[in-house]
């Protein structure tokens, strides 16, 4: 009896594979199911370039008018379209499934090649808050550790003061890195304190995030810089107040 070789069929195009994930399986800011989705879609390291392309095409290079449905987070009351079992679905339509799954797959794959993409997502998140891509993108950098610090810092320093939301996202990402890699906390703190010391009142969001990160790092030696920032009225006291600083650093 002759045994014929097994034919190995090539994977379907990536976008076709991503359609195997259903909208009701994707929840807002939920990365726990990513491995399962990747397995179903047969995603591997070989797909990294195309995953990057899909996210870029769908979220960065498309017609901005497509984002109109993504500006407002829906309320849960009697909302069976956007909410399922008290969890917010990650997308209001099937149109965004590919970009969500691709983004989460890149986070799971922890690839350095995607750093420029995720830096840009941090600054463009204001276009599509409904997708939760921004807060997920912040966590992409933590596993990469020190190699991600300089690209993030350069992005902050090359951005304009009016890009405060993007700057805030950068600081949050640096905070996630420091939380996971405590040995680089001093390096991160030195950089972000320099930004805080500029006392830019256009940057209340990012300045407040800097203070929160310094609190998380227990960077008590930076208390005078924090005090000066409060005195310069460049901190949002609805986010963090001076009493919290005194209590934490007492």
PDB file of C-alpha atoms in Angstrom:
ATOM      1  CA  UNK A   1       0.000   0.000   0.000  1.00  0.00           C
ATOM      2  CA  UNK A   2       1.402   3.358  -1.042  1.00  0.00           C
ATOM      3  CA  UNK A   3       1.031   6.196   1.451  1.00  0.00           C
ATOM      4  CA  UNK A   4       0.514   9.506  -0.268  1.00  0.00           C
ATOM      5  CA  UNK A   5       2.048  12.611   1.299  1.00  0.00           C
ATOM      6  CA  UNK A   6      -0.319  14.809   3.266  1.00  0.00           C
ATOM      7  CA  UNK A   7      -1.161  18.007   1.464  1.00  0.00           C
ATOM      8  CA  UNK A   8      -0.637  21.099   3.596  1.00  0.00           C
ATOM      9  CA  UNK A   9      -2.918  23.857   2.403  1.00  0.00           C
ATOM     10  CA  UNK A  10      -1.669  27.410   2.809  1.00  0.00           C
ATOM     11  CA  UNK A  11      -3.398  29.582   5.368  1.00  0.00           C
ATOM     12  CA  UNK A  12      -6.261  31.696   4.123  1.00  0.00           C
ATOM     13  CA  UNK A  13      -5.516  35.424   3.779  1.00  0.00           C
ATOM     14  CA  UNK A  14      -5.196  37.001   7.209  1.00  0.00           C
ATOM     15  CA  UNK A  15      -8.261  39.220   6.893  1.00  0.00           C
ATOM     16  CA  UNK A  16     -10.340  36.151   6.071  1.00  0.00           C
ATOM     17  CA  UNK A  17      -8.978  34.324   9.108  1.00  0.00           C
ATOM     18  CA  UNK A  18      -9.757  37.278  11.364  1.00  0.00           C
ATOM     19  CA  UNK A  19     -13.436  36.965  10.368  1.00  0.00           C
ATOM     20  CA  UNK A  20     -13.603  33.748  12.390  1.00  0.00           C
ATOM     21  CA  UNK A  21     -13.901  35.876  15.529  1.00  0.00           C
ATOM     22  CA  UNK A  22     -17.438  37.042  16.237  1.00  0.00           C
ATOM     23  CA  UNK A  23     -18.431  40.422  17.582  1.00  0.00           C
ATOM     24  CA  UNK A  24     -20.086  38.883  20.660  1.00  0.00           C
ATOM     25  CA  UNK A  25     -16.726  37.332  21.582  1.00  0.00           C
ATOM     26  CA  UNK A  26     -14.927  40.669  21.829  1.00  0.00           C
ATOM     27  CA  UNK A  27     -15.305  42.807  24.926  1.00  0.00           C
ATOM     28  CA  UNK A  28     -14.002  46.281  25.717  1.00  0.00           C
ATOM     29  CA  UNK A  29     -10.489  46.283  27.233  1.00  0.00           C
ATOM     30  CA  UNK A  30     -10.362  42.481  27.474  1.00  0.00           C
ATOM     31  CA  UNK A  31      -7.077  40.851  26.489  1.00  0.00           C
ATOM     32  CA  UNK A  32      -7.719  37.585  28.311  1.00  0.00           C
ATOM     33  CA  UNK A  33      -9.205  35.833  25.282  1.00  0.00           C
ATOM     34  CA  UNK A  34      -6.508  36.904  22.825  1.00  0.00           C
ATOM     35  CA  UNK A  35      -4.613  33.601  22.785  1.00  0.00           C
ATOM     36  CA  UNK A  36      -7.827  31.735  22.044  1.00  0.00           C
ATOM     37  CA  UNK A  37      -8.714  34.098  19.190  1.00  0.00           C
ATOM     38  CA  UNK A  38      -5.209  33.825  17.767  1.00  0.00           C
ATOM     39  CA  UNK A  39      -5.406  30.055  17.792  1.00  0.00           C
ATOM     40  CA  UNK A  40      -8.737  30.082  15.979  1.00  0.00           C
ATOM     41  CA  UNK A  41      -7.381  32.524  13.394  1.00  0.00           C
ATOM     42  CA  UNK A  42      -4.091  30.601  13.051  1.00  0.00           C
ATOM     43  CA  UNK A  43      -2.031  33.696  13.821  1.00  0.00           C
ATOM     44  CA  UNK A  44       1.717  33.307  14.290  1.00  0.00           C
ATOM     45  CA  UNK A  45       4.896  35.390  14.196  1.00  0.00           C
ATOM     46  CA  UNK A  46       4.838  35.046  10.416  1.00  0.00           C
ATOM     47  CA  UNK A  47       1.732  37.248  10.342  1.00  0.00           C
ATOM     48  CA  UNK A  48       3.328  40.197  12.157  1.00  0.00           C
ATOM     49  CA  UNK A  49       3.944  42.366   9.051  1.00  0.00           C
ATOM     50  CA  UNK A  50       0.382  41.878   7.821  1.00  0.00           C
ATOM     51  CA  UNK A  51      -1.076  42.437  11.290  1.00  0.00           C
ATOM     52  CA  UNK A  52       0.753  45.776  11.382  1.00  0.00           C
ATOM     53  CA  UNK A  53      -0.583  46.617   7.919  1.00  0.00           C
ATOM     54  CA  UNK A  54      -4.168  45.821   8.883  1.00  0.00           C
ATOM     55  CA  UNK A  55      -4.085  48.025  11.986  1.00  0.00           C
ATOM     56  CA  UNK A  56      -2.461  50.850  10.020  1.00  0.00           C
ATOM     57  CA  UNK A  57      -4.971  50.619   7.183  1.00  0.00           C
ATOM     58  CA  UNK A  58      -8.033  50.414   9.422  1.00  0.00           C
ATOM     59  CA  UNK A  59      -7.119  52.874  12.191  1.00  0.00           C
ATOM     60  CA  UNK A  60      -4.471  55.264  10.881  1.00  0.00           C
ATOM     61  CA  UNK A  61      -4.716  55.546   7.114  1.00  0.00           C
ATOM     62  CA  UNK A  62      -8.466  55.477   6.486  1.00  0.00           C
ATOM     63  CA  UNK A  63     -11.075  58.193   5.968  1.00  0.00           C
ATOM     64  CA  UNK A  64     -11.572  59.951   9.354  1.00  0.00           C
ATOM     65  CA  UNK A  65     -15.339  60.062   8.769  1.00  0.00           C
ATOM     66  CA  UNK A  66     -15.375  56.299   9.410  1.00  0.00           C
ATOM     67  CA  UNK A  67     -14.702  57.035  13.084  1.00  0.00           C
ATOM     68  CA  UNK A  68     -17.973  58.927  13.625  1.00  0.00           C
ATOM     69  CA  UNK A  69     -19.632  55.904  15.259  1.00  0.00           C
ATOM     70  CA  UNK A  70     -16.661  55.423  17.589  1.00  0.00           C
ATOM     71  CA  UNK A  71     -16.653  58.713  19.472  1.00  0.00           C
ATOM     72  CA  UNK A  72     -19.010  57.978  22.358  1.00  0.00           C
ATOM     73  CA  UNK A  73     -19.079  55.083  24.786  1.00  0.00           C
ATOM     74  CA  UNK A  74     -22.680  53.773  24.956  1.00  0.00           C
ATOM     75  CA  UNK A  75     -24.609  53.582  28.214  1.00  0.00           C
ATOM     76  CA  UNK A  76     -25.602  50.097  29.404  1.00  0.00           C
ATOM     77  CA  UNK A  77     -29.249  50.774  30.290  1.00  0.00           C
ATOM     78  CA  UNK A  78     -31.436  48.424  28.225  1.00  0.00           C
ATOM     79  CA  UNK A  79     -28.753  48.468  25.516  1.00  0.00           C
ATOM     80  CA  UNK A  80     -28.736  44.995  23.961  1.00  0.00           C
ATOM     81  CA  UNK A  81     -26.827  46.157  20.882  1.00  0.00           C
ATOM     82  CA  UNK A  82     -23.601  47.297  22.552  1.00  0.00           C
ATOM     83  CA  UNK A  83     -23.738  45.401  25.850  1.00  0.00           C
ATOM     84  CA  UNK A  84     -23.845  41.662  26.491  1.00  0.00           C
ATOM     85  CA  UNK A  85     -24.189  40.132  29.980  1.00  0.00           C
ATOM     86  CA  UNK A  86     -23.230  43.513  31.485  1.00  0.00           C
ATOM     87  CA  UNK A  87     -20.022  43.714  29.434  1.00  0.00           C
ATOM     88  CA  UNK A  88     -19.442  46.367  26.783  1.00  0.00           C
ATOM     89  CA  UNK A  89     -18.716  44.886  23.375  1.00  0.00           C
ATOM     90  CA  UNK A  90     -15.427  46.014  21.866  1.00  0.00           C
ATOM     91  CA  UNK A  91     -16.953  47.278  18.635  1.00  0.00           C
ATOM     92  CA  UNK A  92     -20.346  48.605  17.509  1.00  0.00           C
ATOM     93  CA  UNK A  93     -20.153  46.687  14.209  1.00  0.00           C
ATOM     94  CA  UNK A  94     -18.363  43.847  12.417  1.00  0.00           C
ATOM     95  CA  UNK A  95     -16.383  46.437  10.463  1.00  0.00           C
ATOM     96  CA  UNK A  96     -13.813  46.861  13.262  1.00  0.00           C
ATOM     97  CA  UNK A  97     -13.273  43.218  14.250  1.00  0.00           C
ATOM     98  CA  UNK A  98     -10.147  42.791  12.120  1.00  0.00           C
ATOM     99  CA  UNK A  99      -8.370  45.822  13.577  1.00  0.00           C
ATOM    100  CA  UNK A 100      -9.256  44.884  17.162  1.00  0.00           C
ATOM    101  CA  UNK A 101      -8.098  41.281  16.853  1.00  0.00           C
ATOM    102  CA  UNK A 102      -4.958  42.352  14.958  1.00  0.00           C
ATOM    103  CA  UNK A 103      -4.077  44.925  17.626  1.00  0.00           C
ATOM    104  CA  UNK A 104      -4.555  42.418  20.434  1.00  0.00           C
ATOM    105  CA  UNK A 105      -2.560  39.778  18.567  1.00  0.00           C
ATOM    106  CA  UNK A 106       0.376  42.172  18.245  1.00  0.00           C
ATOM    107  CA  UNK A 107       0.190  42.867  21.985  1.00  0.00           C
ATOM    108  CA  UNK A 108       0.251  39.130  22.645  1.00  0.00           C
ATOM    109  CA  UNK A 109       3.164  38.556  20.244  1.00  0.00           C
ATOM    110  CA  UNK A 110       5.277  41.219  22.019  1.00  0.00           C
ATOM    111  CA  UNK A 111       7.069  42.232  18.849  1.00  0.00           C
ATOM    112  CA  UNK A 112       9.562  45.091  18.747  1.00  0.00           C
ATOM    113  CA  UNK A 113       8.633  45.638  15.088  1.00  0.00           C
ATOM    114  CA  UNK A 114       5.276  47.079  16.164  1.00  0.00           C
ATOM    115  CA  UNK A 115       6.698  49.815  18.418  1.00  0.00           C
ATOM    116  CA  UNK A 116       6.280  52.643  15.860  1.00  0.00           C
ATOM    117  CA  UNK A 117       2.705  51.533  15.170  1.00  0.00           C
ATOM    118  CA  UNK A 118       1.747  51.500  18.837  1.00  0.00           C
ATOM    119  CA  UNK A 119       3.397  54.849  19.504  1.00  0.00           C
ATOM    120  CA  UNK A 120       1.231  56.327  16.750  1.00  0.00           C
ATOM    121  CA  UNK A 121      -1.863  54.629  18.178  1.00  0.00           C
ATOM    122  CA  UNK A 122      -1.210  56.362  21.510  1.00  0.00           C
ATOM    123  CA  UNK A 123      -1.451  59.728  19.772  1.00  0.00           C
ATOM    124  CA  UNK A 124      -4.416  58.853  17.533  1.00  0.00           C
ATOM    125  CA  UNK A 125      -6.593  57.138  20.137  1.00  0.00           C
ATOM    126  CA  UNK A 126      -8.837  60.214  20.418  1.00  0.00           C
ATOM    127  CA  UNK A 127     -10.316  59.242  17.034  1.00  0.00           C
ATOM    128  CA  UNK A 128     -11.686  55.889  18.220  1.00  0.00           C
ATOM    129  CA  UNK A 129     -12.183  55.702  22.016  1.00  0.00           C
ATOM    130  CA  UNK A 130     -15.040  53.218  21.508  1.00  0.00           C
ATOM    131  CA  UNK A 131     -12.535  50.546  20.428  1.00  0.00           C
ATOM    132  CA  UNK A 132     -10.423  50.612  23.644  1.00  0.00           C
ATOM    133  CA  UNK A 133      -7.352  50.324  21.415  1.00  0.00           C
ATOM    134  CA  UNK A 134      -5.652  53.187  23.257  1.00  0.00           C
ATOM    135  CA  UNK A 135      -5.730  51.713  26.758  1.00  0.00           C
ATOM    136  CA  UNK A 136      -4.756  48.334  25.357  1.00  0.00           C
ATOM    137  CA  UNK A 137      -1.891  49.920  23.406  1.00  0.00           C
ATOM    138  CA  UNK A 138      -0.484  51.378  26.632  1.00  0.00           C
ATOM    139  CA  UNK A 139       0.056  47.822  27.891  1.00  0.00           C
ATOM    140  CA  UNK A 140       1.831  46.692  24.725  1.00  0.00           C
ATOM    141  CA  UNK A 141       5.076  48.305  25.874  1.00  0.00           C
ATOM    142  CA  UNK A 142       5.433  46.755  29.336  1.00  0.00           C
ATOM    143  CA  UNK A 143       6.727  43.302  28.269  1.00  0.00           C
ATOM    144  CA  UNK A 144       9.274  44.942  25.952  1.00  0.00           C
ATOM    145  CA  UNK A 145      10.885  46.699  28.896  1.00  0.00           C
ATOM    146  CA  UNK A 146      13.851  48.991  28.426  1.00  0.00           C
ATOM    147  CA  UNK A 147      13.909  48.790  24.628  1.00  0.00           C
ATOM    148  CA  UNK A 148      10.580  50.635  24.524  1.00  0.00           C
ATOM    149  CA  UNK A 149      11.579  53.536  26.785  1.00  0.00           C
ATOM    150  CA  UNK A 150      13.526  55.641  24.297  1.00  0.00           C
ATOM    151  CA  UNK A 151      10.949  55.409  21.460  1.00  0.00           C
ATOM    152  CA  UNK A 152       8.234  56.520  23.867  1.00  0.00           C
ATOM    153  CA  UNK A 153      10.331  59.367  25.284  1.00  0.00           C
ATOM    154  CA  UNK A 154      11.286  60.563  21.813  1.00  0.00           C
ATOM    155  CA  UNK A 155       7.619  60.542  20.785  1.00  0.00           C
ATOM    156  CA  UNK A 156       6.697  62.699  23.778  1.00  0.00           C
ATOM    157  CA  UNK A 157       9.531  65.140  23.197  1.00  0.00           C
ATOM    158  CA  UNK A 158       8.864  65.451  19.460  1.00  0.00           C
ATOM    159  CA  UNK A 159       5.144  66.018  19.973  1.00  0.00           C
ATOM    160  CA  UNK A 160       3.490  69.408  20.387  1.00  0.00           C
ATOM    161  CA  UNK A 161       2.089  70.643  23.732  1.00  0.00           C
ATOM    162  CA  UNK A 162      -1.435  70.576  22.285  1.00  0.00           C
ATOM    163  CA  UNK A 163      -1.106  66.798  21.834  1.00  0.00           C
ATOM    164  CA  UNK A 164      -1.692  66.399  25.539  1.00  0.00           C
ATOM    165  CA  UNK A 165      -3.858  63.278  25.326  1.00  0.00           C
ATOM    166  CA  UNK A 166      -1.164  61.460  23.357  1.00  0.00           C
ATOM    167  CA  UNK A 167       1.468  62.639  25.812  1.00  0.00           C
ATOM    168  CA  UNK A 168      -0.673  61.335  28.681  1.00  0.00           C
ATOM    169  CA  UNK A 169      -0.876  57.944  26.986  1.00  0.00           C
ATOM    170  CA  UNK A 170       2.907  57.863  26.574  1.00  0.00           C
ATOM    171  CA  UNK A 171       3.422  58.553  30.277  1.00  0.00           C
ATOM    172  CA  UNK A 172       0.933  55.825  31.175  1.00  0.00           C
ATOM    173  CA  UNK A 173       2.812  53.369  28.944  1.00  0.00           C
ATOM    174  CA  UNK A 174       6.087  54.290  30.657  1.00  0.00           C
ATOM    175  CA  UNK A 175       4.371  53.700  33.981  1.00  0.00           C
ATOM    176  CA  UNK A 176       3.378  50.186  32.881  1.00  0.00           C
ATOM    177  CA  UNK A 177       6.996  49.498  31.906  1.00  0.00           C
ATOM    178  CA  UNK A 178       8.273  50.675  35.289  1.00  0.00           C
ATOM    179  CA  UNK A 179       5.637  48.651  37.104  1.00  0.00           C
ATOM    180  CA  UNK A 180       6.815  45.462  35.378  1.00  0.00           C
ATOM    181  CA  UNK A 181      10.543  46.289  35.347  1.00  0.00           C
ATOM    182  CA  UNK A 182      11.346  48.033  38.620  1.00  0.00           C
ATOM    183  CA  UNK A 183      15.026  48.307  37.702  1.00  0.00           C
ATOM    184  CA  UNK A 184      14.218  51.000  35.111  1.00  0.00           C
ATOM    185  CA  UNK A 185      11.970  53.113  37.334  1.00  0.00           C
ATOM    186  CA  UNK A 186      14.745  55.593  38.150  1.00  0.00           C
ATOM    187  CA  UNK A 187      15.523  56.041  34.452  1.00  0.00           C
ATOM    188  CA  UNK A 188      11.878  56.659  33.617  1.00  0.00           C
ATOM    189  CA  UNK A 189      11.336  58.968  36.598  1.00  0.00           C
ATOM    190  CA  UNK A 190      14.302  61.170  35.633  1.00  0.00           C
ATOM    191  CA  UNK A 191      12.898  61.631  32.127  1.00  0.00           C
ATOM    192  CA  UNK A 192       9.296  62.365  33.082  1.00  0.00           C
ATOM    193  CA  UNK A 193      10.271  64.769  35.877  1.00  0.00           C
ATOM    194  CA  UNK A 194      12.069  66.848  33.263  1.00  0.00           C
ATOM    195  CA  UNK A 195       8.762  67.133  31.395  1.00  0.00           C
ATOM    196  CA  UNK A 196       6.908  67.997  34.596  1.00  0.00           C
ATOM    197  CA  UNK A 197       9.415  70.738  35.378  1.00  0.00           C
ATOM    198  CA  UNK A 198       8.455  72.616  32.218  1.00  0.00           C
ATOM    199  CA  UNK A 199       5.214  73.655  34.000  1.00  0.00           C
ATOM    200  CA  UNK A 200       3.236  73.642  30.770  1.00  0.00           C
ATOM    201  CA  UNK A 201      -0.384  74.458  31.607  1.00  0.00           C
ATOM    202  CA  UNK A 202      -1.504  72.989  28.279  1.00  0.00           C
ATOM    203  CA  UNK A 203      -0.368  69.622  29.574  1.00  0.00           C
ATOM    204  CA  UNK A 204      -2.494  69.172  32.691  1.00  0.00           C
ATOM    205  CA  UNK A 205      -3.515  65.668  31.625  1.00  0.00           C
ATOM    206  CA  UNK A 206       0.003  64.415  31.003  1.00  0.00           C
ATOM    207  CA  UNK A 207       1.415  66.297  34.010  1.00  0.00           C
ATOM    208  CA  UNK A 208      -1.190  64.677  36.248  1.00  0.00           C
ATOM    209  CA  UNK A 209      -0.312  61.268  34.818  1.00  0.00           C
ATOM    210  CA  UNK A 210       3.368  61.955  35.537  1.00  0.00           C
ATOM    211  CA  UNK A 211       2.511  62.662  39.173  1.00  0.00           C
ATOM    212  CA  UNK A 212       0.486  59.433  39.355  1.00  0.00           C
ATOM    213  CA  UNK A 213       3.387  57.430  37.914  1.00  0.00           C
ATOM    214  CA  UNK A 214       5.811  59.008  40.387  1.00  0.00           C
ATOM    215  CA  UNK A 215       3.432  58.040  43.170  1.00  0.00           C
ATOM    216  CA  UNK A 216       3.328  54.471  41.876  1.00  0.00           C
ATOM    217  CA  UNK A 217       7.127  54.443  41.757  1.00  0.00           C
ATOM    218  CA  UNK A 218       7.213  55.849  45.317  1.00  0.00           C
ATOM    219  CA  UNK A 219       9.629  58.493  44.024  1.00  0.00           C
ATOM    220  CA  UNK A 220       9.623  60.516  47.219  1.00  0.00           C
ATOM    221  CA  UNK A 221      12.789  62.383  46.232  1.00  0.00           C
ATOM    222  CA  UNK A 222      10.803  64.128  43.478  1.00  0.00           C
ATOM    223  CA  UNK A 223       8.329  65.698  45.871  1.00  0.00           C
ATOM    224  CA  UNK A 224       9.679  69.240  45.378  1.00  0.00           C
ATOM    225  CA  UNK A 225       9.203  69.006  41.607  1.00  0.00           C
ATOM    226  CA  UNK A 226       5.662  67.785  42.229  1.00  0.00           C
ATOM    227  CA  UNK A 227       5.003  70.638  44.680  1.00  0.00           C
ATOM    228  CA  UNK A 228       6.293  73.174  42.143  1.00  0.00           C
ATOM    229  CA  UNK A 229       4.010  71.742  39.470  1.00  0.00           C
ATOM    230  CA  UNK A 230       0.997  72.138  41.749  1.00  0.00           C
ATOM    231  CA  UNK A 231       2.040  75.705  42.576  1.00  0.00           C
ATOM    232  CA  UNK A 232       2.344  76.443  38.848  1.00  0.00           C
ATOM    233  CA  UNK A 233      -1.269  75.278  38.337  1.00  0.00           C
ATOM    234  CA  UNK A 234      -0.340  72.655  35.773  1.00  0.00           C
ATOM    235  CA  UNK A 235      -1.919  69.652  37.552  1.00  0.00           C
ATOM    236  CA  UNK A 236      -5.561  68.564  37.302  1.00  0.00           C
ATOM    237  CA  UNK A 237      -6.598  68.332  40.958  1.00  0.00           C
ATOM    238  CA  UNK A 238      -9.600  66.210  39.978  1.00  0.00           C
ATOM    239  CA  UNK A 239      -7.072  63.525  39.002  1.00  0.00           C
ATOM    240  CA  UNK A 240      -4.623  63.882  41.877  1.00  0.00           C
ATOM    241  CA  UNK A 241      -4.515  66.317  44.798  1.00  0.00           C
ATOM    242  CA  UNK A 242      -1.709  67.552  47.008  1.00  0.00           C
ATOM    243  CA  UNK A 243      -3.148  65.823  50.074  1.00  0.00           C
ATOM    244  CA  UNK A 244      -2.675  62.481  48.298  1.00  0.00           C
ATOM    245  CA  UNK A 245       0.976  63.312  47.734  1.00  0.00           C
ATOM    246  CA  UNK A 246       1.512  64.197  51.389  1.00  0.00           C
ATOM    247  CA  UNK A 247      -0.245  61.040  52.540  1.00  0.00           C
ATOM    248  CA  UNK A 248       1.719  58.797  50.184  1.00  0.00           C
ATOM    249  CA  UNK A 249       5.120  60.376  50.859  1.00  0.00           C
ATOM    250  CA  UNK A 250       4.655  60.940  54.596  1.00  0.00           C
TER     251      UNK A 250
END
